[in-house]
Coordinates of C-alpha atoms in Angstrom, one line a residue:
M3 CA -50.0 -7.8 -22.8
S4 CA -47.0 -6.5 -24.2
K5 CA -44.9 -6.7 -21.0
N6 CA -41.3 -7.6 -21.4
T7 CA -40.8 -11.1 -20.4
D8 CA -37.0 -11.3 -21.1
I9 CA -36.1 -9.5 -17.9
N10 CA -36.9 -10.6 -14.2
K11 CA -34.7 -8.6 -12.0
I12 CA -34.6 -4.8 -12.3
L13 CA -32.1 -2.5 -10.7
V14 CA -33.8 1.0 -9.5
I15 CA -31.5 3.9 -8.7
G16 CA -33.0 6.6 -6.3
S17 CA -32.1 10.2 -5.8
G18 CA -29.9 9.6 -2.8
P19 CA -29.7 12.0 0.2
I20 CA -32.2 15.0 0.2
V21 CA -30.4 18.0 -1.1
I22 CA -31.4 21.4 -2.2
G23 CA -33.1 20.9 -5.7
Q24 CA -33.7 17.3 -5.2
A25 CA -35.7 16.1 -2.2
A26 CA -38.5 13.8 -1.1
E27 CA -40.6 14.3 -4.4
F28 CA -38.4 11.8 -6.0
D29 CA -38.7 9.2 -3.3
Y30 CA -42.5 9.7 -3.6
S31 CA -42.2 8.7 -7.3
G32 CA -39.4 6.1 -6.8
T33 CA -41.7 4.3 -4.1
Q34 CA -44.5 4.3 -6.5
A35 CA -42.3 2.8 -9.3
C36 CA -40.9 0.1 -7.1
E37 CA -44.4 -1.0 -6.1
S38 CA -45.7 -0.9 -9.7
L39 CA -42.8 -3.0 -10.8
R40 CA -43.4 -5.6 -8.2
E41 CA -47.1 -5.7 -9.1
E42 CA -46.0 -7.0 -12.6
G43 CA -43.9 -9.7 -11.0
Y44 CA -40.3 -8.4 -11.3
T45 CA -37.7 -8.7 -8.5
V46 CA -36.7 -5.0 -7.7
I47 CA -33.2 -4.2 -6.3
L48 CA -33.1 -0.5 -5.1
A49 CA -30.0 1.3 -4.7
N50 CA -30.5 4.6 -2.8
S51 CA -28.4 5.9 0.1
N52 CA -31.4 7.6 2.1
P53 CA -32.5 6.1 5.2
A54 CA -34.8 9.0 5.9
T55 CA -37.3 8.0 3.3
I56 CA -40.0 5.3 3.2
M57 CA -38.6 4.3 -0.2
T58 CA -35.8 2.4 1.5
D59 CA -38.2 0.7 3.7
H60 CA -37.6 -3.2 3.4
T61 CA -41.2 -3.6 2.2
V62 CA -40.8 -1.5 -0.8
A63 CA -38.2 -3.2 -2.8
D64 CA -37.0 -7.1 -2.7
K65 CA -33.5 -6.0 -1.7
V66 CA -32.3 -2.4 -0.7
Y67 CA -28.6 -1.1 -1.0
M68 CA -28.0 2.0 1.1
E69 CA -24.5 2.5 -0.4
P70 CA -23.2 5.7 -1.9
L71 CA -24.6 6.4 -5.3
T72 CA -21.2 6.1 -7.3
I73 CA -20.3 4.2 -10.1
E74 CA -17.9 2.2 -8.1
F75 CA -20.6 1.0 -5.7
L76 CA -23.2 0.5 -8.5
K77 CA -20.8 -1.7 -10.3
K78 CA -20.4 -3.9 -7.1
I79 CA -24.2 -4.1 -6.8
I80 CA -24.4 -5.2 -10.4
Q81 CA -21.7 -7.7 -10.0
K82 CA -23.5 -9.2 -6.9
E83 CA -27.3 -9.1 -8.0
Q84 CA -26.9 -9.5 -11.7
P85 CA -30.1 -7.5 -12.7
D86 CA -31.3 -8.0 -16.2
A87 CA -32.3 -4.3 -16.6
L88 CA -31.7 -0.7 -15.0
L89 CA -34.4 1.8 -14.5
P90 CA -32.6 5.4 -13.8
T91 CA -35.5 7.7 -14.7
L92 CA -37.0 7.8 -11.1
G93 CA -33.9 9.0 -9.3
G94 CA -33.9 12.6 -10.7
Q95 CA -30.7 14.0 -12.2
T96 CA -28.5 11.7 -9.9
G97 CA -30.1 8.5 -11.5
L98 CA -29.7 9.8 -15.1
N99 CA -26.2 11.0 -14.7
L100 CA -25.2 7.5 -13.1
A101 CA -26.8 5.7 -16.0
I102 CA -24.7 7.6 -18.5
E103 CA -21.6 6.8 -16.6
L104 CA -22.5 3.1 -16.4
E105 CA -23.1 2.9 -20.1
K106 CA -20.1 5.0 -21.1
A107 CA -17.8 2.7 -18.8
G108 CA -19.0 -0.3 -20.6
I109 CA -20.3 -1.7 -17.4
L110 CA -24.0 -2.3 -18.7
K111 CA -22.8 -4.0 -21.7
E112 CA -20.1 -6.1 -19.7
Y113 CA -23.0 -7.5 -17.4
G114 CA -25.8 -7.6 -20.0
V115 CA -27.9 -5.0 -18.3
T116 CA -30.8 -3.3 -20.4
L117 CA -31.5 0.4 -20.0
L118 CA -35.4 0.7 -19.4
G119 CA -37.5 3.8 -20.0
S120 CA -35.7 6.8 -21.8
S121 CA -32.8 5.5 -23.9
L122 CA -29.3 7.0 -23.7
D123 CA -29.7 8.6 -26.9
A124 CA -33.0 10.4 -25.7
I125 CA -31.4 11.3 -22.2
E126 CA -28.4 12.8 -24.2
K127 CA -30.5 14.7 -26.7
A128 CA -32.5 16.2 -23.8
E129 CA -29.6 16.9 -21.3
D130 CA -26.8 17.7 -23.8
R131 CA -27.2 21.5 -24.6
E132 CA -25.9 21.2 -28.1
K133 CA -27.8 18.0 -29.0
F134 CA -31.0 19.5 -27.4
R135 CA -30.7 22.8 -29.5
S136 CA -30.0 20.8 -32.6
L137 CA -33.0 18.4 -32.3
M138 CA -35.3 21.5 -31.6
R139 CA -34.1 22.9 -34.8
E140 CA -34.7 19.8 -36.7
I141 CA -38.4 19.5 -35.6
N142 CA -38.8 23.4 -36.0
E143 CA -39.3 24.1 -32.3
P144 CA -37.9 27.5 -31.3
V145 CA -35.3 28.0 -28.7
P146 CA -33.8 31.2 -27.5
D147 CA -30.6 32.4 -29.2
S148 CA -27.8 30.9 -27.4
R149 CA -24.3 29.3 -27.6
I150 CA -22.7 26.2 -26.2
V151 CA -19.4 27.1 -24.3
T152 CA -16.6 25.2 -22.8
T153 CA -14.5 28.1 -21.8
V154 CA -15.3 31.7 -20.0
E155 CA -13.7 33.4 -23.1
E156 CA -16.2 31.8 -25.4
A157 CA -19.1 33.2 -23.1
L158 CA -17.6 36.6 -23.3
E159 CA -17.2 36.4 -27.0
F160 CA -21.0 35.6 -27.2
A161 CA -21.9 38.3 -24.7
S162 CA -20.2 40.8 -26.9
E163 CA -22.3 39.9 -30.1
I164 CA -25.8 39.7 -28.2
G165 CA -25.4 41.9 -25.1
Y166 CA -26.6 41.7 -21.6
P167 CA -28.6 40.4 -19.6
L168 CA -27.9 36.5 -20.1
I169 CA -28.9 33.2 -18.6
V170 CA -26.2 30.6 -18.1
R171 CA -27.5 27.1 -17.9
P172 CA -24.7 24.4 -17.0
A173 CA -25.4 20.8 -18.6
Y174 CA -26.3 17.9 -16.6
T175 CA -26.7 19.7 -13.2
L176 CA -29.7 19.6 -10.8
G177 CA -31.8 22.3 -10.0
G178 CA -30.0 24.7 -12.2
T179 CA -27.0 24.3 -9.8
G180 CA -24.1 26.6 -11.2
G181 CA -26.2 28.6 -13.4
G182 CA -27.9 32.2 -13.1
M183 CA -28.8 35.5 -14.5
C184 CA -25.7 37.7 -15.6
Y185 CA -26.2 41.5 -16.0
D186 CA -22.5 42.4 -16.8
Q187 CA -19.3 40.9 -17.6
K188 CA -18.1 40.2 -14.0
E189 CA -21.3 38.3 -13.3
L190 CA -20.8 36.4 -16.6
K191 CA -17.3 35.4 -15.8
E192 CA -18.1 34.2 -12.1
I193 CA -21.2 32.4 -13.1
T194 CA -19.9 30.7 -16.2
R195 CA -16.6 29.6 -14.3
A196 CA -18.8 28.0 -11.5
G197 CA -21.1 26.4 -14.2
L198 CA -18.3 24.7 -16.2
S199 CA -16.7 23.4 -13.0
L200 CA -20.0 21.9 -11.9
S201 CA -21.2 20.5 -15.2
P202 CA -20.0 16.8 -15.6
M203 CA -19.7 17.5 -19.3
N204 CA -17.7 20.9 -18.6
Q205 CA -20.4 22.6 -20.7
C206 CA -22.7 25.7 -20.2
L207 CA -25.4 27.2 -22.5
I208 CA -25.3 30.9 -22.5
E209 CA -28.8 32.1 -23.6
K210 CA -30.6 35.2 -24.5
N211 CA -32.4 36.7 -21.7
I212 CA -36.3 36.0 -21.9
A213 CA -37.2 37.1 -18.5
G214 CA -40.8 38.2 -18.2
F215 CA -42.1 35.5 -20.4
K216 CA -44.7 33.2 -18.9
E217 CA -43.3 29.9 -17.8
I218 CA -45.5 27.0 -18.5
E219 CA -44.8 23.3 -17.8
F220 CA -46.5 20.2 -19.3
E221 CA -46.1 16.7 -17.7
V222 CA -46.3 14.2 -20.7
L223 CA -46.3 10.3 -20.9
R224 CA -45.5 8.3 -24.1
D225 CA -45.4 4.6 -24.7
K226 CA -43.5 2.5 -27.2
N227 CA -46.4 2.7 -29.7
D228 CA -46.0 6.4 -29.8
Q229 CA -49.3 6.9 -27.9
A230 CA -48.7 10.1 -25.8
I231 CA -51.0 12.0 -23.3
V232 CA -50.7 15.3 -21.3
V233 CA -51.5 14.5 -17.5
C234 CA -51.3 18.1 -16.5
D235 CA -50.3 21.6 -17.3
M236 CA -48.9 24.1 -14.8
E237 CA -48.3 27.7 -14.8
N238 CA -45.6 29.6 -12.9
V239 CA -47.0 32.7 -11.2
D240 CA -43.4 34.1 -11.5
P241 CA -42.3 34.8 -15.0
V242 CA -39.2 33.3 -16.5
G243 CA -36.0 34.1 -14.7
I244 CA -37.1 32.4 -11.5
H245 CA -36.4 28.5 -11.2
T246 CA -39.7 26.8 -11.4
G247 CA -38.7 25.0 -8.1
D248 CA -38.7 28.3 -6.3
S249 CA -41.9 29.8 -8.0
F250 CA -45.5 29.4 -7.1
V251 CA -47.0 27.2 -9.4
V252 CA -50.7 26.9 -10.4
A253 CA -52.6 24.1 -12.0
P254 CA -54.2 24.1 -14.5
S255 CA -52.7 27.1 -16.1
Q256 CA -54.8 30.2 -15.6
T257 CA -53.9 32.9 -18.1
L258 CA -53.6 30.8 -21.4
N259 CA -56.5 31.2 -23.9
N260 CA -57.4 28.1 -25.9
Q261 CA -55.1 28.9 -28.9
E262 CA -52.0 29.3 -26.5
H263 CA -52.9 26.2 -24.6
Q264 CA -53.3 24.1 -27.8
L265 CA -50.0 25.5 -29.2
L266 CA -47.8 24.7 -26.2
R267 CA -49.7 21.3 -25.6
N268 CA -49.0 20.2 -29.2
A269 CA -45.2 21.2 -29.0
S270 CA -44.9 19.2 -25.8
L271 CA -46.4 16.1 -27.5
K272 CA -44.1 16.7 -30.5
I273 CA -40.9 17.0 -28.3
I274 CA -41.6 13.7 -26.4
R275 CA -42.2 11.9 -29.6
A276 CA -39.1 13.3 -31.2
L277 CA -36.9 12.2 -28.2
K278 CA -38.6 8.8 -28.3
I279 CA -39.0 8.8 -24.4
E280 CA -40.9 5.8 -23.0
G281 CA -42.2 7.0 -19.8
G282 CA -42.5 10.3 -18.1
C283 CA -41.3 13.6 -19.5
N284 CA -41.6 17.3 -18.2
V285 CA -41.4 20.1 -20.9
Q286 CA -40.7 23.7 -19.8
L287 CA -41.8 26.5 -22.3
A288 CA -41.8 30.3 -22.3
L289 CA -44.6 32.3 -23.8
D290 CA -44.4 36.0 -24.8
P291 CA -47.3 37.5 -22.7
D292 CA -48.1 39.9 -25.9
S293 CA -48.0 37.4 -28.7
L294 CA -47.8 33.8 -29.8
T295 CA -44.0 33.8 -29.7
Y296 CA -42.7 30.8 -27.5
Y297 CA -39.5 29.2 -26.7
I298 CA -38.5 25.7 -25.5
I299 CA -36.7 26.1 -22.3
E300 CA -35.7 22.6 -21.4
V301 CA -37.0 19.0 -21.1
N302 CA -36.4 16.5 -18.3
P303 CA -36.4 13.1 -19.9
R304 CA -37.6 11.5 -16.6
V305 CA -40.0 11.8 -13.9
S306 CA -39.3 15.2 -12.4
R307 CA -40.1 17.3 -9.3
S308 CA -43.1 18.6 -11.1
S309 CA -44.4 15.1 -11.7
A310 CA -45.0 14.4 -8.1
L311 CA -46.9 17.7 -7.8
A312 CA -48.9 16.8 -11.1
S313 CA -49.8 13.2 -9.6
K314 CA -51.2 14.7 -6.3
A315 CA -52.8 17.5 -8.1
T316 CA -54.7 15.2 -10.6
G317 CA -54.8 12.0 -8.9
Y318 CA -53.0 10.4 -12.0
P319 CA -50.1 8.1 -10.7
I320 CA -47.4 9.2 -13.2
A321 CA -44.6 7.2 -11.7
K322 CA -46.5 4.0 -11.4
V323 CA -47.6 4.3 -15.1
A324 CA -44.0 5.3 -16.2
A325 CA -42.7 2.2 -14.5
K326 CA -45.1 0.0 -16.4
I327 CA -44.4 1.6 -19.6
A328 CA -40.6 1.2 -18.9
V329 CA -41.1 -2.6 -19.1
G330 CA -43.2 -2.6 -22.1
L331 CA -46.7 -2.0 -21.3
T332 CA -48.7 0.6 -23.4
L333 CA -51.0 3.3 -22.1
D334 CA -54.0 1.4 -23.2
E335 CA -53.0 -1.8 -21.6
I336 CA -52.4 0.1 -18.1
M337 CA -55.3 0.7 -15.7
N338 CA -55.2 3.7 -13.7
P339 CA -55.9 2.4 -10.2
I340 CA -57.3 5.7 -8.8
T341 CA -60.2 5.9 -11.5
N342 CA -60.2 2.2 -12.6
T343 CA -59.9 3.5 -16.3
S344 CA -57.4 3.3 -18.9
G345 CA -54.2 5.2 -18.8
M346 CA -55.2 6.9 -21.8
F347 CA -57.7 9.1 -20.1
E348 CA -56.3 12.5 -19.6
P349 CA -57.2 14.2 -16.1
T350 CA -59.4 17.5 -16.2
L351 CA -59.4 19.6 -12.9
D352 CA -62.5 21.4 -11.7
Y353 CA -60.5 23.0 -9.1
I354 CA -57.2 25.1 -8.5
V355 CA -54.0 23.7 -7.2
T356 CA -51.3 26.0 -5.7
K357 CA -47.8 24.8 -5.0
F358 CA -45.5 27.0 -2.8
P359 CA -41.9 26.5 -2.2
R360 CA -40.5 26.2 1.3
F361 CA -37.2 27.9 1.8
P362 CA -34.5 27.2 4.4
F363 CA -33.6 30.7 5.4
D364 CA -35.1 30.4 8.8
K365 CA -31.9 28.0 9.4
F366 CA -29.5 29.7 6.9
T367 CA -30.1 33.2 7.9
S368 CA -27.0 34.5 6.2
G369 CA -27.8 32.9 2.8
N370 CA -28.4 34.8 -0.3
R371 CA -32.3 35.1 -0.5
Y372 CA -32.4 36.7 -4.0
L373 CA -33.8 34.2 -6.5
G374 CA -32.9 33.3 -9.9
T375 CA -32.4 30.3 -12.1
Q376 CA -30.6 28.4 -9.6
M377 CA -33.0 26.6 -7.2
K378 CA -33.0 27.5 -3.4
A379 CA -36.0 25.8 -2.1
T380 CA -35.7 22.6 0.2
G381 CA -39.4 21.5 -0.2
E382 CA -43.0 22.6 -1.2
I383 CA -46.4 22.5 -0.1
M384 CA -49.6 22.0 -2.2
A385 CA -52.9 23.3 -1.5
L386 CA -56.4 22.8 -3.4
G387 CA -59.3 25.2 -3.5
R388 CA -62.2 26.1 -5.7
S389 CA -60.7 29.3 -6.7
F390 CA -57.1 30.7 -6.9
T391 CA -57.4 32.8 -3.9
E392 CA -58.8 30.1 -1.7
S393 CA -55.8 27.6 -2.8
L394 CA -53.3 30.4 -2.5
L395 CA -54.4 31.6 1.2
K396 CA -54.6 27.8 2.3
G397 CA -51.0 27.4 1.0
I398 CA -49.7 30.5 3.0
R399 CA -51.1 29.1 6.1
S400 CA -49.5 25.6 5.2
L401 CA -46.0 27.1 5.0
D402 CA -45.7 27.1 8.9
I403 CA -43.7 30.3 8.9
G404 CA -45.8 32.6 11.0
A405 CA -47.7 34.1 8.2
E406 CA -51.2 32.7 8.8
E407 CA -52.7 36.2 8.3
F408 CA -51.0 36.6 4.9
R409 CA -48.6 39.3 6.3
L410 CA -45.1 39.4 7.8
K411 CA -44.6 42.2 10.5
F412 CA -41.1 43.2 9.5
I413 CA -42.2 43.8 5.9
E414 CA -45.1 46.1 7.1
E415 CA -42.2 48.3 8.6
L416 CA -40.3 48.7 5.3
S417 CA -40.2 51.9 3.4
D418 CA -42.0 52.4 0.1
T419 CA -38.6 52.4 -1.5
S420 CA -37.4 49.2 0.1
I421 CA -40.7 47.6 -1.1
I422 CA -40.2 48.5 -4.6
D423 CA -36.5 47.3 -4.4
K424 CA -37.8 44.0 -3.4
L425 CA -40.5 43.7 -6.0
T426 CA -37.8 44.5 -8.5
R427 CA -35.4 41.8 -7.4
A428 CA -37.4 38.9 -6.0
D429 CA -36.5 37.0 -2.9
D430 CA -38.3 34.2 -1.0
E431 CA -40.6 36.7 0.8
R432 CA -42.2 38.3 -2.4
I433 CA -45.7 37.0 -2.0
F434 CA -45.9 39.2 1.3
V435 CA -44.1 42.1 -0.3
L436 CA -46.8 41.9 -3.1
A437 CA -49.5 41.9 -0.5
E438 CA -48.0 44.9 1.3
A439 CA -47.4 46.9 -1.8
L440 CA -51.3 46.4 -2.8
R441 CA -52.1 47.4 0.7
R442 CA -50.3 50.8 0.5
G443 CA -52.2 51.4 -2.8
M444 CA -49.5 50.7 -5.3
T445 CA -51.2 49.8 -8.4
V446 CA -51.4 46.6 -10.3
D447 CA -49.8 48.3 -13.4
D448 CA -46.9 49.6 -11.5
I449 CA -46.4 46.2 -9.6
H450 CA -46.5 44.4 -13.2
H451 CA -43.9 46.8 -14.4
W452 CA -41.4 46.0 -11.6
T453 CA -42.2 42.3 -11.3
K454 CA -43.6 41.1 -14.9
I455 CA -46.0 39.0 -13.0
N456 CA -49.2 38.5 -15.0
H457 CA -51.9 40.9 -14.4
Y458 CA -54.5 38.4 -13.6
F459 CA -52.5 37.0 -10.8
L460 CA -52.0 40.8 -9.2
H461 CA -55.8 41.4 -9.6
Q462 CA -56.5 38.2 -7.8
L463 CA -54.2 39.1 -4.9
N464 CA -55.6 42.6 -5.1
S465 CA -59.1 41.1 -4.5
I466 CA -57.9 39.6 -1.1
I467 CA -56.7 42.9 0.0
T468 CA -59.9 44.8 -1.2
L469 CA -61.9 42.2 1.0
E470 CA -59.7 42.9 3.8
K471 CA -60.3 46.7 3.7
K472 CA -64.0 45.9 3.4
L473 CA -63.9 43.9 6.5
I474 CA -62.0 46.7 8.4
A475 CA -64.6 49.3 7.1
N476 CA -67.9 47.5 7.6
K477 CA -69.8 45.5 10.3
L478 CA -69.3 41.9 9.8
S479 CA -72.8 40.6 8.2
E480 CA -73.6 37.0 7.3
E481 CA -73.1 37.9 3.7
L482 CA -69.7 39.5 4.2
L483 CA -68.6 36.5 6.2
Q484 CA -69.7 34.1 3.6
E485 CA -67.8 36.2 0.9
A486 CA -64.7 36.1 3.2
K487 CA -64.6 32.4 3.7
K488 CA -65.4 31.6 0.0
V489 CA -62.2 33.9 -0.9
G490 CA -60.1 31.8 1.4
L491 CA -59.6 33.9 4.6
S492 CA -59.3 32.0 7.9
D493 CA -61.4 32.6 11.1
R494 CA -58.3 34.3 12.6
Q495 CA -57.9 36.5 9.7
I496 CA -61.5 37.6 9.7
A497 CA -61.3 38.2 13.5
R498 CA -58.4 40.5 13.5
L499 CA -59.9 42.6 10.4
S500 CA -63.2 42.8 12.1
N501 CA -61.9 43.6 15.5
Q502 CA -63.3 40.4 17.2
T503 CA -61.8 37.0 18.3
A504 CA -61.6 33.8 16.3
D505 CA -64.0 32.1 18.8
D506 CA -66.5 35.0 17.9
I507 CA -66.2 34.1 14.3
F508 CA -66.6 30.5 15.0
Q509 CA -69.7 31.1 16.8
L510 CA -71.2 33.2 14.2
R511 CA -70.6 30.6 11.7
R512 CA -72.3 28.1 13.9
E513 CA -75.3 30.5 14.1
T514 CA -75.5 31.0 10.4
N515 CA -74.7 27.4 9.6
L516 CA -71.7 28.3 7.6
F517 CA -69.3 25.2 7.6
P518 CA -67.2 23.8 4.7
V519 CA -68.1 21.0 2.4
Y520 CA -65.7 18.6 0.9
K521 CA -65.0 18.0 -2.8
M522 CA -63.5 15.0 -4.3
V523 CA -60.2 14.8 -6.2
D524 CA -61.1 11.8 -8.6
T525 CA -59.7 13.1 -11.8
C526 CA -61.6 13.7 -15.0
A527 CA -63.7 16.1 -13.0
A528 CA -65.8 13.2 -11.6
E529 CA -66.5 11.7 -15.0
F530 CA -65.7 8.3 -13.6
E531 CA -65.9 7.0 -10.0
S532 CA -63.0 7.2 -7.9
V533 CA -61.9 4.0 -6.1
T534 CA -59.5 5.8 -3.7
P535 CA -60.7 9.4 -3.3
Y536 CA -59.3 12.2 -1.5
F537 CA -61.0 15.5 -0.6
Y538 CA -60.4 19.2 -0.1
S539 CA -62.5 21.7 1.7
T540 CA -64.3 24.7 0.3
Y541 CA -67.4 26.9 1.0
E542 CA -70.2 25.7 -1.4
K543 CA -73.5 23.9 -1.1
E544 CA -72.8 20.5 -2.5
N545 CA -70.9 18.0 -0.1
E546 CA -69.2 15.3 -2.1
S547 CA -68.3 13.5 1.1
N548 CA -71.9 12.8 2.2
R549 CA -71.8 9.7 4.7
S550 CA -74.6 8.0 2.8
T551 CA -72.5 7.7 -0.2
R552 CA -69.3 6.8 1.5
K553 CA -67.8 3.6 1.6
K554 CA -65.9 2.2 4.5
V555 CA -62.2 2.9 4.4
L556 CA -59.4 0.9 6.4
I557 CA -56.5 3.3 7.5
L558 CA -53.2 1.7 8.2
G559 CA -50.7 3.4 10.5
S560 CA -47.0 3.4 10.3
G561 CA -46.3 1.1 13.3
P562 CA -43.3 1.6 15.7
I563 CA -41.2 4.5 15.3
R564 CA -37.9 3.6 13.3
I565 CA -35.3 5.5 11.2
G566 CA -36.9 7.1 8.3
Q567 CA -40.4 6.8 9.7
G568 CA -41.2 8.7 13.0
I569 CA -43.9 10.6 14.7
E570 CA -44.8 12.7 11.5
F571 CA -46.9 9.8 10.2
D572 CA -48.8 9.7 13.6
Y573 CA -49.4 13.3 13.1
A574 CA -50.7 12.8 9.5

């Protein structure tokens, strides 16, 4: 075992209070990491000013400091606890920025604290826009035409050379904060000025607009021996131009052919190796839908928002493995506790995962609902199904926004002109606008022209609308009911469309013995037995949760209600 034995006590920086762009997904990863480090015998000191998370429960770390996440308070914690090492890559952008500040202030050197995971050089190369662009050129990976600016005047000069629209990407900010799409000089001035003020480096990247390209993400892991694997690839249903945190995301990618997939996969592995990241890394790429032209959008040299989704989608515990890599273990030495196999095995999905963002506009009714490169979602849900439509409709019902039947009443009352306007400039209700446009007979080609959403996804949505019309026009037969359930329609949806009640539909399913079966999420497409499986429902014949093959499972509750742990756990 190559575990680092020169360190005993590790300081882990959390992500702090939940804010737009940085929420509970980092606490999910951070909790895994703390447990993983303690498994290896290390003493874990946690700094995370968030009482509303299980991560700051006294059982997760050996000592918890719920102090403000500032360099001043972290210095006091380091003075008191004398940690041997610091792990900042599980706390989102907050953790990375604080690690850089501690290093540059000389505090880590003064107290002999080693930086674990990604080195300062790797972090800076990924986060500093100029250094990142230079590295990509060194390894011959394409980036969009762009310029680093530190003043509004420099941004205007670049715009005069390349034209509009442009994308502003501030350096070292979270969730695209301060950035956005600029269509004219006025917007460029406003957004650049805001981006420069919010960037800790007073630096923005002004980038050629590649809106309309496919946006693909790869979750990659690398160890100190340069062994690297791809845990999961994901495709944004929305094209480039909408922040991935605000987009519908599907795993695995649905519209890539093998050549495209291998091209982007190889680029992602090449990048994590060039950065020499030890742990997890998220690579975001843009692919021209009409050619093999692609660009590297950005790299997160840490466990990211997408890492939590990829972990739950695949059953591969990215944060646990990343934490063990950070203390010197290699992928071939680490056992995946889910499959009881080596960490070198890459998951293979035989199901479809859909992620939907959850927006706060029901509470902030006067907020700007238009979506761009600055993230506005405050949460997300994940749904699993045997097909894209099944996982999509499950996800919509999970949003809990009164749209269980895949429609919003006020959108049905909009004029065609308003529908087209909302398709042209996306907002948080766009999935329901897409459905309404298809119900009105607008063509897939026209909707693609307005939205740049791939034809495949639009045809999938249209198949749901076609089935809705079929249910309205025909008597509900056993065959039609089976078709509706396989696509993912709920009993309530089928009842409304066939002019019946949900109880009628349930009774018909009882009479025809049409009930869901349960499929196992165990990674590697069931190639290896899962020690701790979980299931999703679908309408097929084979049931992988058969009682005769099940093992006994002990379920632990959350105990008494206390701060950060309330009745939501009893509900779950």
